[in-house]
mmCIF file of C-alpha atoms in Angstrom:
data_model
loop_
_atom_site.group_PDB
_atom_site.id
_atom_site.type_symbol
_atom_site.label_atom_id
_atom_site.label_comp_id
_atom_site.label_asym_id
_atom_site.label_seq_id
_atom_site.Cartn_x
_atom_site.Cartn_y
_atom_site.Cartn_z
ATOM 1 C CA UNK E 1 21.316 -30.112 4.059
ATOM 2 C CA UNK E 2 21.860 -27.435 6.688
ATOM 3 C CA UNK E 3 20.704 -23.973 5.489
ATOM 4 C CA UNK E 4 23.881 -22.424 6.939
ATOM 5 C CA UNK E 5 25.895 -24.188 4.213
ATOM 6 C CA UNK E 6 24.108 -22.259 1.492
ATOM 7 C CA UNK E 7 25.024 -18.787 0.227
ATOM 8 C CA UNK E 8 23.326 -15.816 1.924
ATOM 9 C CA UNK E 9 20.426 -14.794 -0.351
ATOM 10 C CA UNK E 10 19.711 -11.072 -0.435
ATOM 11 C CA UNK E 11 16.549 -9.629 -1.989
ATOM 12 C CA UNK E 12 16.711 -6.005 -3.128
ATOM 13 C CA UNK E 13 13.188 -4.589 -3.490
ATOM 14 C CA UNK E 14 11.769 -1.195 -4.416
ATOM 15 C CA UNK E 15 9.095 0.388 -6.546
ATOM 16 C CA UNK E 16 9.691 0.585 -10.296
ATOM 17 C CA UNK E 17 12.478 3.109 -10.825
ATOM 18 C CA UNK E 18 13.486 2.787 -7.188
ATOM 19 C CA UNK E 19 16.996 1.555 -7.916
ATOM 20 C CA UNK E 20 16.723 -2.243 -7.586
ATOM 21 C CA UNK E 21 18.828 -3.093 -10.611
ATOM 22 C CA UNK E 22 21.483 -0.433 -10.102
ATOM 23 C CA UNK E 23 21.883 -1.225 -6.399
ATOM 24 C CA UNK E 24 21.812 -5.002 -6.965
ATOM 25 C CA UNK E 25 24.480 -4.753 -9.670
ATOM 26 C CA UNK E 26 26.744 -2.488 -7.615
ATOM 27 C CA UNK E 27 26.266 -4.637 -4.514
ATOM 28 C CA UNK E 28 27.132 -7.824 -6.388
ATOM 29 C CA UNK E 29 30.282 -6.194 -7.753
ATOM 30 C CA UNK E 30 31.310 -5.176 -4.221
ATOM 31 C CA UNK E 31 30.681 -8.558 -2.581
ATOM 32 C CA UNK E 32 33.177 -11.381 -2.875
ATOM 33 C CA UNK E 33 31.979 -14.673 -4.314
ATOM 34 C CA UNK E 34 28.532 -13.478 -5.362
ATOM 35 C CA UNK E 35 26.126 -13.819 -8.270
ATOM 36 C CA UNK E 36 22.991 -11.942 -9.220
ATOM 37 C CA UNK E 37 19.592 -12.842 -10.634
ATOM 38 C CA UNK E 38 17.577 -10.059 -12.287
ATOM 39 C CA UNK E 39 13.779 -10.250 -12.052
ATOM 40 C CA UNK E 40 13.409 -8.363 -15.336
ATOM 41 C CA UNK E 41 15.428 -11.000 -17.223
ATOM 42 C CA UNK E 42 12.473 -13.376 -16.964
ATOM 43 C CA UNK E 43 9.133 -13.476 -18.722
ATOM 44 C CA UNK E 44 6.804 -14.577 -15.924
ATOM 45 C CA UNK E 45 3.228 -15.741 -16.176
ATOM 46 C CA UNK E 46 1.182 -13.496 -13.943
ATOM 47 C CA UNK E 47 -1.602 -10.968 -13.802
ATOM 48 C CA UNK E 48 -2.128 -9.183 -17.106
ATOM 49 C CA UNK E 49 -3.741 -6.109 -15.570
ATOM 50 C CA UNK E 50 -1.579 -4.984 -12.654
ATOM 51 C CA UNK E 51 -4.104 -2.445 -11.360
ATOM 52 C CA UNK E 52 -6.877 -5.056 -11.352
ATOM 53 C CA UNK E 53 -4.468 -7.364 -9.498
ATOM 54 C CA UNK E 54 -3.768 -4.626 -6.919
ATOM 55 C CA UNK E 55 -7.494 -3.922 -6.557
ATOM 56 C CA UNK E 56 -8.139 -7.653 -5.957
ATOM 57 C CA UNK E 57 -5.670 -7.685 -3.065
ATOM 58 C CA UNK E 58 -2.287 -8.174 -4.773
ATOM 59 C CA UNK E 59 -1.767 -11.881 -4.170
ATOM 60 C CA UNK E 60 1.923 -12.238 -5.043
ATOM 61 C CA UNK E 61 1.552 -16.002 -5.408
ATOM 62 C CA UNK E 62 -0.409 -15.371 -8.620
ATOM 63 C CA UNK E 63 2.982 -14.837 -10.264
ATOM 64 C CA UNK E 64 4.565 -18.036 -11.584
ATOM 65 C CA UNK E 65 8.193 -17.508 -10.571
ATOM 66 C CA UNK E 66 9.279 -21.057 -11.437
ATOM 67 C CA UNK E 67 12.096 -20.007 -13.837
ATOM 68 C CA UNK E 68 13.620 -17.661 -11.230
ATOM 69 C CA UNK E 69 13.220 -20.206 -8.436
ATOM 70 C CA UNK E 70 14.864 -22.890 -10.567
ATOM 71 C CA UNK E 71 17.847 -20.627 -11.297
ATOM 72 C CA UNK E 72 18.078 -19.609 -7.636
ATOM 73 C CA UNK E 73 18.026 -23.218 -6.474
ATOM 74 C CA UNK E 74 20.812 -23.973 -8.957
ATOM 75 C CA UNK E 75 22.939 -21.158 -7.531
ATOM 76 C CA UNK E 76 22.291 -22.385 -3.986
ATOM 77 C CA UNK E 77 24.374 -25.440 -4.864
ATOM 78 C CA UNK E 78 27.331 -23.342 -6.001
ATOM 79 C CA UNK E 79 30.204 -22.333 -3.755
ATOM 80 C CA UNK E 80 29.113 -18.727 -3.245
ATOM 81 C CA UNK E 81 28.991 -16.374 -0.293
ATOM 82 C CA UNK E 82 26.060 -14.327 -1.631
ATOM 83 C CA UNK E 83 23.248 -14.454 -4.130
ATOM 84 C CA UNK E 84 21.677 -11.073 -4.854
ATOM 85 C CA UNK E 85 18.115 -11.005 -6.146
ATOM 86 C CA UNK E 86 17.025 -7.900 -8.053
ATOM 87 C CA UNK E 87 13.521 -8.800 -6.977
ATOM 88 C CA UNK E 88 10.544 -6.551 -6.139
ATOM 89 C CA UNK E 89 8.475 -8.822 -3.861
ATOM 90 C CA UNK E 90 10.699 -9.292 -0.752
ATOM 91 C CA UNK E 91 9.115 -12.176 1.195
ATOM 92 C CA UNK E 92 5.605 -11.872 -0.299
ATOM 93 C CA UNK E 93 5.835 -14.851 -2.706
ATOM 94 C CA UNK E 94 5.672 -18.030 -0.651
ATOM 95 C CA UNK E 95 7.666 -20.254 -3.027
ATOM 96 C CA UNK E 96 10.708 -17.985 -3.096
ATOM 97 C CA UNK E 97 10.534 -16.486 0.403
ATOM 98 C CA UNK E 98 11.926 -19.632 2.041
ATOM 99 C CA UNK E 99 15.186 -19.071 0.154
ATOM 100 C CA UNK E 100 15.658 -15.409 1.159
ATOM 101 C CA UNK E 101 17.874 -14.631 4.145
ATOM 102 C CA UNK E 102 17.686 -10.822 4.055
ATOM 103 C CA UNK E 103 15.308 -8.462 2.251
ATOM 104 C CA UNK E 104 16.249 -4.814 1.753
ATOM 105 C CA UNK E 105 13.694 -2.263 0.583
ATOM 106 C CA UNK E 106 15.113 0.765 -1.207
ATOM 107 C CA UNK E 107 12.671 3.462 -0.082
ATOM 108 C CA UNK E 108 12.880 5.848 -3.001
ATOM 109 C CA UNK E 109 10.561 8.882 -3.080
ATOM 110 C CA UNK E 110 7.855 8.237 -5.664
ATOM 111 C CA UNK E 111 8.650 11.373 -7.659
ATOM 112 C CA UNK E 112 12.300 10.311 -7.968
ATOM 113 C CA UNK E 113 11.296 6.761 -8.932
ATOM 114 C CA UNK E 114 8.879 8.053 -11.572
ATOM 115 C CA UNK E 115 11.458 10.445 -13.013
ATOM 116 C CA UNK E 116 13.993 7.606 -13.232
ATOM 117 C CA UNK E 117 11.476 5.289 -14.870
ATOM 118 C CA UNK E 118 10.433 7.842 -17.461
ATOM 119 C CA UNK E 119 14.059 8.728 -18.168
ATOM 120 C CA UNK E 120 14.903 5.024 -18.536
ATOM 121 C CA UNK E 121 11.835 3.764 -20.396
ATOM 122 C CA UNK E 122 10.867 6.747 -22.556
ATOM 123 C CA UNK E 123 14.234 7.892 -23.947
ATOM 124 C CA UNK E 124 13.063 7.575 -27.518
ATOM 125 C CA UNK E 125 9.383 8.371 -27.000
ATOM 126 C CA UNK E 126 7.464 11.409 -28.073
ATOM 127 C CA UNK E 127 6.335 14.076 -25.643
ATOM 128 C CA UNK E 128 2.793 12.894 -26.268
ATOM 129 C CA UNK E 129 3.730 9.350 -25.152
ATOM 130 C CA UNK E 130 5.317 10.708 -21.987
ATOM 131 C CA UNK E 131 2.255 12.845 -21.186
ATOM 132 C CA UNK E 132 0.002 9.821 -21.749
ATOM 133 C CA UNK E 133 2.178 7.786 -19.355
ATOM 134 C CA UNK E 134 1.948 10.528 -16.723
ATOM 135 C CA UNK E 135 -1.847 10.605 -17.067
ATOM 136 C CA UNK E 136 -1.927 6.810 -16.684
ATOM 137 C CA UNK E 137 0.276 7.039 -13.593
ATOM 138 C CA UNK E 138 -1.989 9.641 -11.997
ATOM 139 C CA UNK E 139 -5.198 7.771 -12.881
ATOM 140 C CA UNK E 140 -4.118 4.185 -12.190
ATOM 141 C CA UNK E 141 -0.435 3.385 -11.992
ATOM 142 C CA UNK E 142 0.301 5.140 -8.735
ATOM 143 C CA UNK E 143 -1.851 2.538 -6.968
ATOM 144 C CA UNK E 144 0.738 -0.087 -7.891
ATOM 145 C CA UNK E 145 3.479 1.997 -6.320
ATOM 146 C CA UNK E 146 1.428 2.565 -3.171
ATOM 147 C CA UNK E 147 0.769 -1.189 -2.957
ATOM 148 C CA UNK E 148 4.509 -1.775 -2.738
ATOM 149 C CA UNK E 149 4.860 0.823 0.011
ATOM 150 C CA UNK E 150 1.964 -0.768 1.889
ATOM 151 C CA UNK E 151 3.029 -4.425 1.615
ATOM 152 C CA UNK E 152 6.620 -4.874 0.436
ATOM 153 C CA UNK E 153 8.270 -2.149 2.499
ATOM 154 C CA UNK E 154 6.968 -3.421 5.875
ATOM 155 C CA UNK E 155 7.625 -7.007 4.751
ATOM 156 C CA UNK E 156 11.346 -6.304 4.317
ATOM 157 C CA UNK E 157 14.019 -6.751 6.983
ATOM 158 C CA UNK E 158 15.768 -3.451 6.318
ATOM 159 C CA UNK E 159 14.681 -0.117 4.846
ATOM 160 C CA UNK E 160 17.324 1.964 3.078
ATOM 161 C CA UNK E 161 16.842 5.605 2.070
ATOM 162 C CA UNK E 162 16.559 5.531 -1.719
ATOM 163 C CA UNK E 163 17.397 9.237 -1.971
ATOM 164 C CA UNK E 164 20.988 8.511 -0.905
ATOM 165 C CA UNK E 165 23.697 8.290 -3.573
ATOM 166 C CA UNK E 166 24.087 4.793 -5.052
ATOM 167 C CA UNK E 167 27.423 4.052 -3.392
ATOM 168 C CA UNK E 168 26.050 5.131 -0.013
ATOM 169 C CA UNK E 169 23.109 2.740 -0.399
ATOM 170 C CA UNK E 170 25.484 -0.090 -1.332
ATOM 171 C CA UNK E 171 27.660 0.762 1.683
ATOM 172 C CA UNK E 172 24.651 0.742 4.036
ATOM 173 C CA UNK E 173 23.636 -2.703 2.772
ATOM 174 C CA UNK E 174 27.213 -4.031 2.875
ATOM 175 C CA UNK E 175 27.634 -2.788 6.441
ATOM 176 C CA UNK E 176 24.380 -4.469 7.506
ATOM 177 C CA UNK E 177 25.468 -7.721 5.843
ATOM 178 C CA UNK E 178 28.794 -7.511 7.698
ATOM 179 C CA UNK E 179 26.915 -7.096 10.979
ATOM 180 C CA UNK E 180 24.680 -10.062 10.184
ATOM 181 C CA UNK E 181 27.664 -12.264 9.303
ATOM 182 C CA UNK E 182 29.528 -11.373 12.474
ATOM 183 C CA UNK E 183 26.704 -12.703 14.675
#
């Protein structure tokens, strides 16, 4: 089957707390005839120790994305204009990259991403838990964020300023998609 008959698959990537889910959801709501797949809705087999994985070279193919790929391939057979992937790896995983038409990297400042992540993930935690998480981030975790900036950002088709308001980011992506579709 001709690839042009399939929906346009859009990957939205960023660091943790960078806005992937919020932007992907808003974008899907703004696009006609679209569906979304959320990376975090799956329980993937992959590296247990993310920092060790980064230190070994961050081979994205070590992640078994079969459940996501299967769902994506199912959606490719539906009558859709767009499929939005809330997906952090852009084109770096070989088994899913062949399905992606456009990858957008939301380039969110690391301090903003960390603040969002702590606000989101530690709502009901103690101050001690939050301090421990910050120490872990400084000692180890930041390397995972820097890995994404080093490999995923340059591997994406388009970079969008993650410090912009959500609707502005969605509008930037929508405008770029309109330009791509008019070619």
